[in-house]
Amino acid sequence: MASVRKSGGDNLLVRYIILVSWAMVCLVPILWFLTIGFRPRTEIIVPEPIYWPTWSLDAWRLLVSDWPIALYLRNSILAVAGSVVIDLVLAIPAAFALARYEFKGREDIGFYILSTRMMAPAIVAVPIFFLFKNIGLLDSVWALMLIYAAINLSLVTWIIRSYMLDIPKELEDAARTDGAGDLTILWEIMIPACLPGIITAAVIAAIFAINEFLFTLLIASTSKAYTMSVALANFTGGSDGVIYNAIALVSFIAFAPILILVILIQKHLSRGLTMGAVKG
Amino acid sequence: MASILLKNVVKSFGSFVGVQDMNLDVVDEEFLVLLGPSGCGKTTTMRMIAGLEHPTEGEIRIGDALMNDIDARDRDVAMVFQGYALYPNMSIYENIRFPLRMRQVPKAKHDDLIRRAAEMVELGPFLDRKPGALSGGQRQRAALARAIVRQPQVFLMDEPLSNLDAKLRASMRVQIKHMQRELKVTTVYVTHDQIEAMTLADRIVIMNKGVIQQIGTPDDIYSNPANTFVAGFIGSPPMNLIAGTAQNGTFSSAGIRVPCPANLSGNITLGIRPEDCQIGGDNLQGQVYGVEPTGDITYLTVRTANKNIEIKAGREFRAPIDSAIAVGFDTSRLYFFGEDGYRVGVN
Ligand SMILES: Nc1ncnc2c1ncn2[C@@H]1O[C@H](COP(=O)(O)OP(=O)(O)O)[C@@H](O)[C@H]1O
Ligand SMILES: [Mg+2]
């Protein structure tokens, strides 16, 4: 660092140019997409480029009046948030046990849990459909919540476990000699100490869940349980043809919650992703 | 406040034996130091006393109670860990409070106890900080405060000073000793630093490869080492150990001749401390290898055909390198060790 600073402003300028260019490459498609959503329909598909588009809220008005977007958003948020909560409640104690307790077949169980992630989802699609049909949970947000939780549980457990492995064992030993039991150690020592990992796992699970398509399509047979991902796929803008500006707007709305989430926790996330990556 | 008893304690990790057949009796209010090189089983011994590790064989008692099946949380033992093990998410105040909460000490007493413990280690102004915002020495004292806050029966300290710089280590050493005297809590202290051991201990236990080599007061261990391991471990520089042969009341090695007990013969190792040698004499002939003045003492290294011998010379002593030198030994302070490394020829 020091040597870079010493070598003067030129170097810094070059760095900024590179970084800003890269940021543009990443951001421009998203921003461009967003502008489509706020342009009139007549300006979306035209033979000549339009450099100074007119702004309009047509697409937004169309959405609000013709399309139950609030319901879909609510479904998405409920199913995703619920699934993440279920995952954390189940994964944190499991991760603690896998990271700290010595028991027979510990490594095998750990790997077995992860291996459920490697299976192609289509294999279990049909059994899952009948399972939920039999328990009467078809077309329900609760079913989606359970399915998302099940899909992500292994990954969440694995990420949190690798975090817990990085917490010095001394910390736990100290708590034990201070008189703490297992639950206290988990609650007061381990969870705060690996909070970045837990947040990372939760965000990754939320991203997977919000993008989940196959099972949602299977379970949500009417628009009652549609989430943004499925509703988006079915959305063409209404009865008079494909309305691209409305589609763009919906896509952006679907994408916004994750964006906000990631921005809020990005400090934890970058650390969490690399840590989870290097640890087995 | 309690005594600690280890009886035939063995700890194996698979086929590797970390601690072998250990017998140890720590007296009430004693300051006992476990001393030995890295990997000799000191931490393992301490963790067994704390209940963090279960002995493979043998008995561990604290007070009169058998501890083998008692969980760490139910033993009234406080431990200071080598890495301090402060809870990173809690303030220093909460760190010190943690054992009080866990042991159901009435809430009304907490503040008083915490402040008194913090006072004792001069940590008062830092109670609101998180461990991450403290220096190494302050963290160390925070860990001490957490251990002393609830007057346990036993203190266990695992190399608590090893991460500090030399100056801080010296002042913390005095502080720890003073604190232990004041609190009168039986203490087991682990270190690989012989100076720490000598200055702190009522008694020292020297370990090597999982086996106790000698137990005794610092004086005892210094002046009566049981074997070559102890002799070579204690003292700075440690005792010179010179291999040679004994015959008819004379020990000889290349360049060295000293009288020895008449009953010794065969392969013998001679031990002589650097401060028991003086310039001029007829016990050792060699060449000056190095002269290191330090101010109050000059360290002299003399080369013989077999070995370099360390000598503490007077502060004025100087000599050119490779010049011939004759050294005399204080023959009342010679040590002889047999082929098994144990002391021989003691009346
Ligand atoms: N959990 C363990 N599993 C296997 N070997 C261990 C374990 N704990 C300690 N050891 C071994 O036991 C020996 C003694 O370790 P330790 O008590 O930590 O030494 P010290 O504290 O004296 O440096 C070392 O060789 C170490 O590798
Ligand atoms: Mg150790």
XYZ file of C-alpha atoms and ligand atoms in Angstrom:
655
model
C 0.000 0.000 0.000
C 2.643 2.472 1.102
C 4.673 2.017 -2.050
C 1.619 2.597 -4.223
C 0.875 5.848 -2.442
C 4.437 7.005 -2.765
C 4.545 6.429 -6.506
C 2.080 9.261 -6.880
C -1.286 10.287 -8.220
C -0.826 8.779 -11.693
C -1.048 5.305 -10.391
C -4.128 6.126 -8.382
C -5.770 7.695 -11.408
C -5.141 4.570 -13.477
C -6.675 2.504 -10.730
C -9.767 4.668 -10.636
C -10.180 4.505 -14.388
C -9.970 0.723 -14.329
C -12.357 0.402 -11.404
C -14.888 2.864 -12.785
C -14.831 1.182 -16.194
C -15.442 -2.162 -14.622
C -18.255 -0.770 -12.501
C -19.845 0.637 -15.664
C -19.618 -2.730 -17.424
C -21.480 -4.271 -14.499
C -23.964 -1.501 -13.861
C -24.949 -0.166 -17.273
C -27.111 -3.151 -18.299
C -29.013 -2.891 -15.033
C -29.517 0.852 -15.342
C -30.437 0.556 -18.992
C -32.968 -2.080 -18.038
C -34.382 0.229 -15.443
C -34.756 3.048 -17.966
C -36.754 0.768 -20.247
C -39.251 0.421 -17.444
C -39.771 4.145 -17.343
C -40.125 4.800 -21.043
C -43.344 4.787 -23.032
C -44.107 1.574 -24.900
C -43.695 3.266 -28.264
C -40.066 4.032 -27.586
C -38.903 0.534 -26.662
C -38.695 -1.132 -30.044
C -37.730 1.363 -32.700
C -35.378 1.135 -35.691
C -33.231 4.124 -34.658
C -31.612 4.574 -31.250
C -33.239 7.234 -29.080
C -30.640 9.080 -27.030
C -32.964 11.284 -25.046
C -36.025 9.195 -24.236
C -39.148 10.658 -22.767
C -39.984 9.514 -19.282
C -43.306 7.952 -18.466
C -44.973 5.988 -15.707
C -47.230 4.090 -18.129
C -45.724 0.737 -17.295
C -45.989 1.399 -13.589
C -49.659 2.372 -13.877
C -50.377 -0.711 -15.956
C -48.739 -2.914 -13.328
C -50.554 -1.437 -10.406
C -53.950 -1.590 -12.050
C -53.822 -4.907 -13.928
C -51.435 -7.081 -12.049
C -51.506 -8.192 -8.381
C -47.881 -7.263 -7.857
C -48.344 -6.647 -4.160
C -49.621 -10.201 -3.715
C -46.666 -11.680 -5.612
C -44.198 -9.608 -3.686
C -45.846 -10.580 -0.442
C -45.704 -14.269 -1.446
C -42.057 -14.000 -2.374
C -41.062 -12.196 0.772
C -43.071 -14.456 3.036
C -41.832 -17.679 1.458
C -38.225 -16.540 1.238
C -38.004 -14.960 4.678
C -39.813 -17.886 6.279
C -37.528 -20.386 4.575
C -34.429 -18.524 5.702
C -35.674 -18.472 9.290
C -36.402 -22.201 9.182
C -32.961 -22.821 7.691
C -31.183 -20.848 10.387
C -33.111 -22.452 13.234
C -32.236 -25.907 11.952
C -28.788 -25.251 10.508
C -27.119 -23.407 13.374
C -27.412 -26.230 15.951
C -26.583 -28.791 13.251
C -23.522 -26.828 12.195
C -22.422 -26.532 15.832
C -22.700 -30.270 16.301
C -20.863 -30.999 13.064
C -18.122 -28.509 13.883
C -17.583 -29.357 17.543
C -18.987 -32.624 18.812
C -17.071 -35.780 18.276
C -19.331 -38.572 17.172
C -19.096 -41.559 14.939
C -19.450 -40.787 11.259
C -19.299 -37.050 11.756
C -17.465 -36.401 8.509
C -19.764 -38.739 6.622
C -22.870 -37.043 7.924
C -21.458 -33.656 7.046
C -20.751 -34.763 3.521
C -24.067 -36.529 3.208
C -25.853 -33.316 4.107
C -23.921 -31.420 1.484
C -24.493 -34.100 -1.131
C -28.252 -33.473 -1.081
C -27.333 -30.237 -2.782
C -25.702 -32.044 -5.674
C -28.811 -33.878 -6.762
C -30.670 -32.609 -9.846
C -33.927 -31.083 -8.549
C -35.960 -32.594 -11.388
C -35.398 -36.048 -9.866
C -37.504 -35.231 -6.840
C -39.992 -32.956 -8.554
C -42.698 -35.550 -9.025
C -42.472 -37.106 -5.541
C -42.504 -33.632 -4.022
C -45.606 -32.742 -5.973
C -47.477 -35.785 -4.661
C -46.140 -35.290 -1.171
C -47.569 -31.804 -0.981
C -50.750 -32.871 -2.728
C -51.332 -35.522 -0.087
C -50.810 -33.165 2.804
C -53.057 -30.627 1.118
C -50.483 -27.892 0.741
C -50.615 -27.391 -3.016
C -50.935 -23.823 -4.156
C -49.797 -22.477 -0.808
C -47.082 -20.110 0.269
C -46.377 -22.339 3.266
C -45.456 -25.173 0.938
C -43.031 -22.901 -0.897
C -41.513 -21.875 2.403
C -40.873 -25.502 3.320
C -39.476 -26.361 -0.083
C -37.118 -23.400 -0.178
C -35.965 -24.255 3.310
C -35.319 -27.852 2.308
C -33.428 -26.859 -0.825
C -31.075 -24.523 1.008
C -30.709 -26.259 4.348
C -27.629 -28.253 3.364
C -25.790 -25.268 1.964
C -26.639 -23.067 4.924
C -25.488 -25.767 7.351
C -22.251 -26.208 5.458
C -21.397 -22.524 5.299
C -22.091 -21.964 8.993
C -20.157 -25.085 9.900
C -17.069 -23.904 8.038
C -17.336 -20.625 9.921
C -17.618 -22.329 13.261
C -14.531 -24.398 12.473
C -12.629 -21.124 12.256
C -13.653 -19.984 15.736
C -10.804 -20.846 18.127
C -11.668 -23.791 20.314
C -10.097 -21.922 23.230
C -13.078 -19.573 23.265
C -15.422 -22.419 23.908
C -13.091 -23.970 26.467
C -12.946 -20.651 28.287
C -16.728 -20.454 28.381
C -16.913 -24.007 29.667
C -14.487 -23.375 32.530
C -16.398 -20.187 33.271
C -19.407 -22.420 33.838
C -21.351 -22.266 30.579
C -23.287 -25.192 29.138
C -23.611 -26.130 25.479
C -26.654 -23.982 24.773
C -25.143 -20.928 26.406
C -21.942 -21.460 24.463
C -23.881 -21.717 21.222
C -26.082 -18.725 21.959
C -23.657 -16.337 23.658
C -20.315 -17.270 22.150
C -20.603 -19.119 18.863
C -23.495 -17.291 17.217
C -22.118 -13.792 17.853
C -18.637 -14.908 16.849
C -19.739 -16.303 13.498
C -22.467 -13.786 12.768
C -20.849 -12.763 9.453
C -21.040 -16.379 8.328
C -24.637 -16.695 9.411
C -25.557 -13.534 7.542
C -23.711 -14.709 4.468
C -25.484 -18.041 4.553
C -28.838 -16.342 5.024
C -28.304 -14.012 2.068
C -27.160 -16.803 -0.207
C -30.177 -18.858 0.813
C -32.439 -15.883 0.187
C -30.996 -15.356 -3.293
C -31.443 -19.006 -4.200
C -34.956 -19.002 -2.797
C -36.071 -15.848 -4.540
C -34.839 -17.203 -7.847
C -36.317 -20.663 -7.358
C -38.500 -21.565 -10.304
C -39.079 -25.263 -10.864
C -40.742 -26.191 -7.587
C -42.601 -22.921 -7.368
C -44.133 -23.548 -10.779
C -45.050 -27.050 -9.659
C -46.645 -26.100 -6.360
C -48.182 -22.740 -7.208
C -50.862 -23.797 -9.663
C -52.842 -20.565 -9.546
C -51.736 -17.013 -9.093
C -52.677 -17.284 -5.411
C -49.260 -18.637 -4.500
C -47.250 -17.127 -7.342
C -43.982 -15.602 -6.367
C -42.176 -12.953 -8.336
C -40.051 -15.472 -10.202
C -42.982 -17.471 -11.579
C -45.239 -14.494 -12.034
C -42.499 -12.807 -13.992
C -42.166 -15.765 -16.337
C -45.908 -15.802 -16.956
C -46.080 -12.089 -17.409
C -46.348 -10.710 -20.896
C -47.917 -7.413 -19.974
C -51.566 -8.264 -20.518
C -53.835 -9.062 -23.421
C -52.409 -6.805 -26.095
C -49.058 -8.314 -26.898
C -45.731 -8.428 -25.086
C -45.183 -5.217 -23.165
C -41.443 -4.947 -22.668
C -41.374 -1.870 -20.523
C -43.692 -3.505 -17.977
C -41.594 -6.667 -18.035
C -38.466 -4.631 -17.410
C -40.073 -2.894 -14.499
C -41.289 -6.132 -12.941
C -37.861 -7.682 -13.338
C -36.314 -4.757 -11.612
C -38.768 -4.929 -8.757
C -38.006 -8.622 -8.385
C -34.327 -7.887 -8.309
C -34.425 -4.865 -6.018
C -34.880 -6.578 -2.622
C -31.755 -8.700 -3.123
C -29.819 -5.700 -4.296
C -30.774 -3.740 -1.207
C -29.969 -6.692 1.023
C -26.550 -7.190 -0.514
C -25.683 -3.508 -0.287
C -26.653 -3.459 3.377
C -24.466 -6.389 4.316
C -21.723 -6.256 1.726
C -18.991 -5.836 4.298
C -19.899 -9.148 5.894
C -20.650 -10.797 2.593
C -17.301 -10.383 0.882
C -15.547 -11.761 3.934
C -18.070 -14.534 4.261
C -17.873 -15.674 0.672
C -14.109 -16.008 0.650
C -14.030 -17.706 4.014
C -16.652 -20.217 3.026
C -14.750 -20.768 -0.175
C -11.347 -21.646 1.231
C -12.664 -23.841 4.011
C -13.886 -27.309 3.067
C -8.844 -22.974 47.860
C -7.851 -26.579 47.547
C -5.141 -29.083 46.907
C -4.871 -30.931 43.601
C -3.875 -34.552 43.278
C -2.949 -36.431 40.129
C -2.511 -40.154 40.589
C -1.050 -42.342 37.831
C -2.592 -40.114 35.210
C -2.099 -41.150 31.601
C -3.363 -39.364 28.525
C -3.092 -40.995 25.125
C -4.167 -39.635 21.790
C -4.625 -42.808 19.773
C -1.274 -44.588 19.987
C 0.586 -41.406 20.981
C 1.057 -40.954 24.703
C 0.862 -37.257 25.587
C 1.216 -37.635 29.370
C 2.750 -40.698 30.985
C 1.953 -42.031 34.427
C 1.913 -38.673 36.128
C 1.849 -38.321 39.900
C 1.553 -34.849 41.272
C 0.416 -33.340 44.546
C -0.252 -29.626 44.521
C -0.503 -28.290 48.041
C -3.227 -25.848 49.066
C -2.284 -22.229 48.226
C 0.818 -23.357 46.384
C 2.145 -21.753 43.194
C 3.213 -24.711 41.087
C 4.873 -24.251 37.707
C 4.903 -26.879 34.970
C 8.044 -26.287 32.947
C 9.195 -28.045 29.826
C 9.865 -27.664 26.120
C 7.029 -27.227 23.663
C 5.023 -30.398 23.127
C 5.989 -32.093 26.396
C 2.400 -32.354 27.638
C 2.043 -29.270 29.859
C -1.142 -28.002 28.264
C -2.613 -31.479 28.203
C -1.965 -31.864 31.930
C -3.581 -28.530 32.635
C -6.590 -29.274 30.455
C -7.108 -32.493 32.356
C -7.149 -30.584 35.634
C -9.650 -28.142 34.129
C -11.834 -30.973 32.868
C -11.482 -30.023 29.221
C -9.690 -33.283 28.527
C -10.394 -36.645 30.122
C -7.498 -38.744 31.386
C -7.143 -42.105 29.689
C -6.139 -43.631 33.025
C -5.639 -42.494 36.598
C -7.313 -40.220 39.100
C -7.620 -36.466 39.384
C -8.743 -34.943 42.673
C -9.413 -31.347 43.625
C -9.760 -30.883 47.367
C -10.801 -34.385 48.324
C -13.311 -34.879 45.548
C -12.667 -37.198 42.627
C -12.969 -35.139 39.455
C -12.710 -37.737 36.697
C -16.398 -37.646 35.833
C -17.063 -34.028 36.706
C -17.654 -31.673 33.804
C -15.405 -28.637 33.347
C -18.302 -26.298 34.093
C -18.894 -27.949 37.448
C -15.293 -27.785 38.631
C -14.519 -24.624 40.504
C -11.506 -23.855 38.364
C -10.582 -20.694 36.486
C -8.243 -20.854 33.544
C -6.219 -18.250 31.677
C -5.574 -19.394 28.148
C -2.491 -18.809 26.066
C -4.471 -16.879 23.459
C -6.462 -15.080 26.228
C -9.757 -16.363 24.749
C -11.665 -13.180 25.483
C -15.181 -13.191 24.060
C -14.804 -10.855 21.075
C -18.396 -9.657 20.942
C -18.553 -8.630 24.598
C -17.025 -5.598 26.276
C -14.289 -6.188 28.828
C -16.883 -5.551 31.531
C -19.145 -8.256 30.110
C -16.188 -10.570 29.674
C -15.308 -10.317 33.344
C -18.967 -10.644 34.252
C -19.509 -13.811 32.236
C -18.314 -16.294 34.907
C -20.424 -14.510 37.527
C -23.535 -14.876 35.405
C -22.761 -18.507 34.652
C -22.214 -19.366 38.311
C -25.416 -17.665 39.413
C -23.683 -15.095 41.567
C -26.419 -12.672 42.731
C -26.741 -9.790 40.280
C -26.410 -7.141 42.955
C -22.823 -8.208 43.659
C -21.630 -8.205 40.046
C -20.618 -4.611 39.625
C -18.637 -4.530 42.825
C -16.765 -7.750 42.063
C -16.011 -6.744 38.489
C -14.623 -3.379 39.488
C -12.512 -4.888 42.225
C -11.038 -7.471 39.822
C -10.404 -4.794 37.194
C -8.737 -2.607 39.823
C -6.442 -5.432 40.780
C -5.057 -5.722 37.269
C -5.240 -1.960 36.626
C -7.819 -2.263 33.911
C -10.384 0.168 35.288
C -10.425 2.690 32.402
C -10.876 0.017 29.748
C -14.000 -1.752 30.952
C -16.194 -0.404 28.167
C -13.912 -1.452 25.351
C -14.157 -4.545 23.229
C -11.160 -6.933 23.398
C -10.214 -5.966 19.834
C -9.502 -2.408 21.008
C -6.948 -3.447 23.648
C -3.213 -4.050 23.441
C -1.737 -7.456 24.115
C -0.860 -6.607 27.703
C -4.323 -5.217 28.404
C -5.989 -8.298 26.933
C -3.763 -10.404 29.072
C -4.888 -8.527 32.175
C -8.508 -8.740 31.114
C -8.138 -12.505 30.917
C -6.611 -12.469 34.408
C -9.437 -10.345 35.746
C -11.992 -12.768 34.337
C -10.214 -15.581 36.127
C -9.926 -13.887 39.517
C -13.364 -12.284 39.604
C -15.009 -15.281 41.192
C -12.461 -16.505 43.726
C -12.158 -20.050 42.335
C -10.599 -22.980 44.152
C -7.873 -23.317 41.558
C -6.197 -21.063 38.985
C -4.796 -22.592 35.857
C -2.603 -20.431 33.639
C -1.325 -21.690 30.316
C 1.658 -19.633 29.172
C -0.205 -16.426 29.908
C 2.796 -14.203 29.219
C 4.195 -15.829 26.112
C 2.631 -13.326 23.708
C 3.997 -10.262 25.480
C 7.259 -8.433 24.936
C 10.115 -8.963 27.389
C 9.596 -5.801 29.434
C 5.869 -6.286 29.880
C 6.451 -9.923 30.692
C 8.743 -8.997 33.567
C 6.254 -6.571 35.093
C 3.280 -8.911 34.624
C 5.301 -11.661 36.287
C 5.590 -9.647 39.447
C 1.933 -8.716 39.254
C 0.788 -12.300 38.912
C 2.910 -13.464 41.812
C 1.686 -10.644 44.019
C -1.910 -11.365 43.100
C -1.572 -15.050 43.853
C -0.097 -14.335 47.273
C -2.892 -11.935 48.023
C -5.730 -14.194 46.876
C -4.120 -17.365 48.259
C -5.566 -19.499 45.472
C -3.820 -22.731 44.528
C -2.233 -22.064 41.136
C -0.848 -24.252 38.398
C 1.128 -22.249 35.889
C 2.474 -23.559 32.616
C 5.500 -22.135 30.865
C 8.434 -23.102 28.690
C 10.420 -20.120 30.009
C 12.734 -21.151 32.829
C 13.134 -17.588 34.122
C 9.377 -17.354 34.589
C 9.377 -20.704 36.322
C 12.245 -19.832 38.662
C 10.812 -16.462 39.646
C 7.187 -17.483 40.147
C 7.213 -20.982 41.522
C 6.995 -22.356 45.006
C 7.788 -25.634 43.309
C 8.681 -26.457 39.714
C 7.700 -29.600 37.858
C 9.999 -30.229 34.928
C 8.510 -32.321 32.166
C 9.893 -33.832 28.992
C 8.069 -35.979 26.462
C 5.105 -36.473 28.745
C 7.222 -37.636 31.705
C 7.990 -35.724 34.903
C 11.769 -35.298 35.176
C 11.950 -33.642 38.562
C 9.804 -31.866 41.129
C 11.352 -29.400 43.527
C 11.794 -25.834 44.679
C 13.608 -23.531 42.229
C 16.735 -23.663 44.424
C 16.581 -27.396 44.648
C 16.187 -27.841 40.914
C 18.993 -25.411 40.207
C 21.491 -26.864 42.616
C 20.479 -30.519 42.483
C 19.309 -31.391 38.970
C 18.218 -34.999 38.830
C 19.413 -35.674 35.306
C 21.057 -34.151 32.252
C 17.713 -32.972 30.871
C 16.986 -30.834 33.914
C 20.611 -29.665 34.112
C 20.587 -28.599 30.484
C 17.183 -26.910 30.722
C 17.696 -24.711 33.766
C 20.065 -21.746 33.941
C 21.010 -19.169 31.358
C 23.214 -20.178 29.841
C 22.434 -23.704 31.103
C 24.897 -26.076 32.702
C 27.775 -27.273 30.495
C 27.449 -31.009 29.913
C 30.671 -32.675 28.855
C 30.911 -36.331 27.852
C 34.039 -38.150 29.015
C 35.312 -41.064 31.040
C 35.981 -41.574 34.720
C 38.814 -43.713 36.034
C 40.559 -43.918 39.408
C 39.016 -40.760 40.773
C 39.670 -38.627 37.703
C 37.230 -37.518 35.021
C 38.788 -36.707 31.684
C 37.652 -35.466 28.334
C 39.446 -33.601 25.525
C 41.238 -30.718 27.242
C 39.535 -31.351 30.591
C 40.656 -33.096 33.766
C 38.845 -32.909 37.090
C 38.787 -35.052 40.199
C 35.682 -37.205 40.603
C 34.392 -39.672 43.214
C 36.584 -42.791 43.171
C 33.627 -45.143 42.695
C 32.826 -43.719 39.236
C 34.094 -45.395 36.106
C 33.263 -45.730 32.434
C 31.271 -43.258 30.350
C 30.270 -40.316 32.498
C 28.900 -36.860 31.720
C 30.360 -33.956 33.660
C 28.158 -30.988 34.490
C 29.543 -27.585 35.424
C 27.609 -24.323 35.594
C 29.054 -21.319 33.714
C 29.307 -19.326 36.946
C 31.337 -22.064 38.666
C 34.256 -21.613 36.276
C 36.992 -19.042 36.624
C 39.765 -17.820 34.364
C 43.096 -19.368 35.250
C 43.413 -22.875 36.628
C 44.218 -26.351 35.468
C 40.908 -28.065 34.795
C 40.321 -26.947 31.221
C 42.668 -26.055 28.367
C 41.156 -24.584 25.207
C 40.934 -21.670 22.801
C 38.798 -18.583 23.107
C 35.901 -18.983 20.673
C 33.896 -15.904 21.538
C 33.699 -13.081 24.090
C 30.344 -11.382 24.715
C 30.373 -8.449 27.114
C 26.887 -7.556 28.371
C 27.820 -4.884 30.905
C 27.673 -6.658 34.246
C 28.914 -10.040 33.028
C 31.074 -11.154 30.128
C 30.117 -14.442 28.527
C 33.085 -16.419 27.340
C 32.910 -19.424 25.047
C 35.895 -21.759 25.155
C 36.475 -24.341 22.448
C 37.822 -27.779 23.236
C 38.197 -30.673 20.811
C 34.755 -32.013 21.748
C 32.616 -29.131 22.749
C 32.179 -25.450 23.356
C 32.076 -24.564 27.045
C 30.174 -21.499 28.294
C 31.731 -19.493 31.102
C 30.598 -16.405 32.996
C 33.698 -14.246 33.368
C 34.116 -10.957 35.238
C 32.820 -7.768 33.628
C 36.340 -6.619 32.719
C 37.394 -9.832 31.027
C 38.536 -9.522 27.399
C 40.630 -11.871 25.279
C 41.499 -12.152 21.587
C 39.736 -14.871 19.651
C 41.682 -18.137 19.235
C 44.106 -17.308 22.041
C 44.881 -20.195 24.390
C 43.104 -20.091 27.715
C 43.164 -22.091 30.922
C 40.103 -22.379 33.128
C 39.570 -23.671 36.618
C 36.392 -25.272 37.947
C 34.955 -24.944 41.422
C 35.462 -28.620 42.185
C 32.940 -28.570 45.009
C 30.252 -27.849 42.415
C 30.783 -30.578 39.884
C 27.950 -32.799 38.776
C 28.314 -36.268 37.333
C 25.703 -38.127 35.335
C 25.706 -41.785 34.353
C 24.981 -43.241 30.945
C 21.226 -43.167 31.562
C 21.476 -39.424 32.149
C 20.765 -39.650 35.891
C 22.944 -38.178 38.565
C 25.708 -40.399 40.024
C 28.426 -40.013 42.626
C 26.294 -38.124 45.153
C 27.084 -39.024 48.737
N -6.105 -33.513 20.776
C -4.894 -34.024 20.490
N -4.778 -35.016 19.602
C -3.562 -35.533 19.305
N -2.415 -35.152 19.867
C -2.466 -34.164 20.762
C -3.708 -33.542 21.125
N -3.447 -32.591 22.047
C -2.116 -32.616 22.241
N -1.524 -33.558 21.484
C -0.097 -33.883 21.460
O 0.331 -34.098 22.766
C 1.617 -33.528 22.972
C 1.598 -32.600 24.142
O 0.844 -31.467 23.795
P 0.687 -30.231 24.765
O 0.190 -30.704 26.074
O -0.130 -29.220 24.049
O 2.179 -29.725 24.873
P 2.753 -28.399 25.550
O 1.629 -27.626 26.124
O 3.722 -28.893 26.589
O 3.475 -27.668 24.469
C 2.009 -32.855 21.678
O 2.914 -33.697 20.997
C 0.727 -32.724 20.937
O 0.941 -32.833 19.556
Mg 0.962 -25.688 25.446
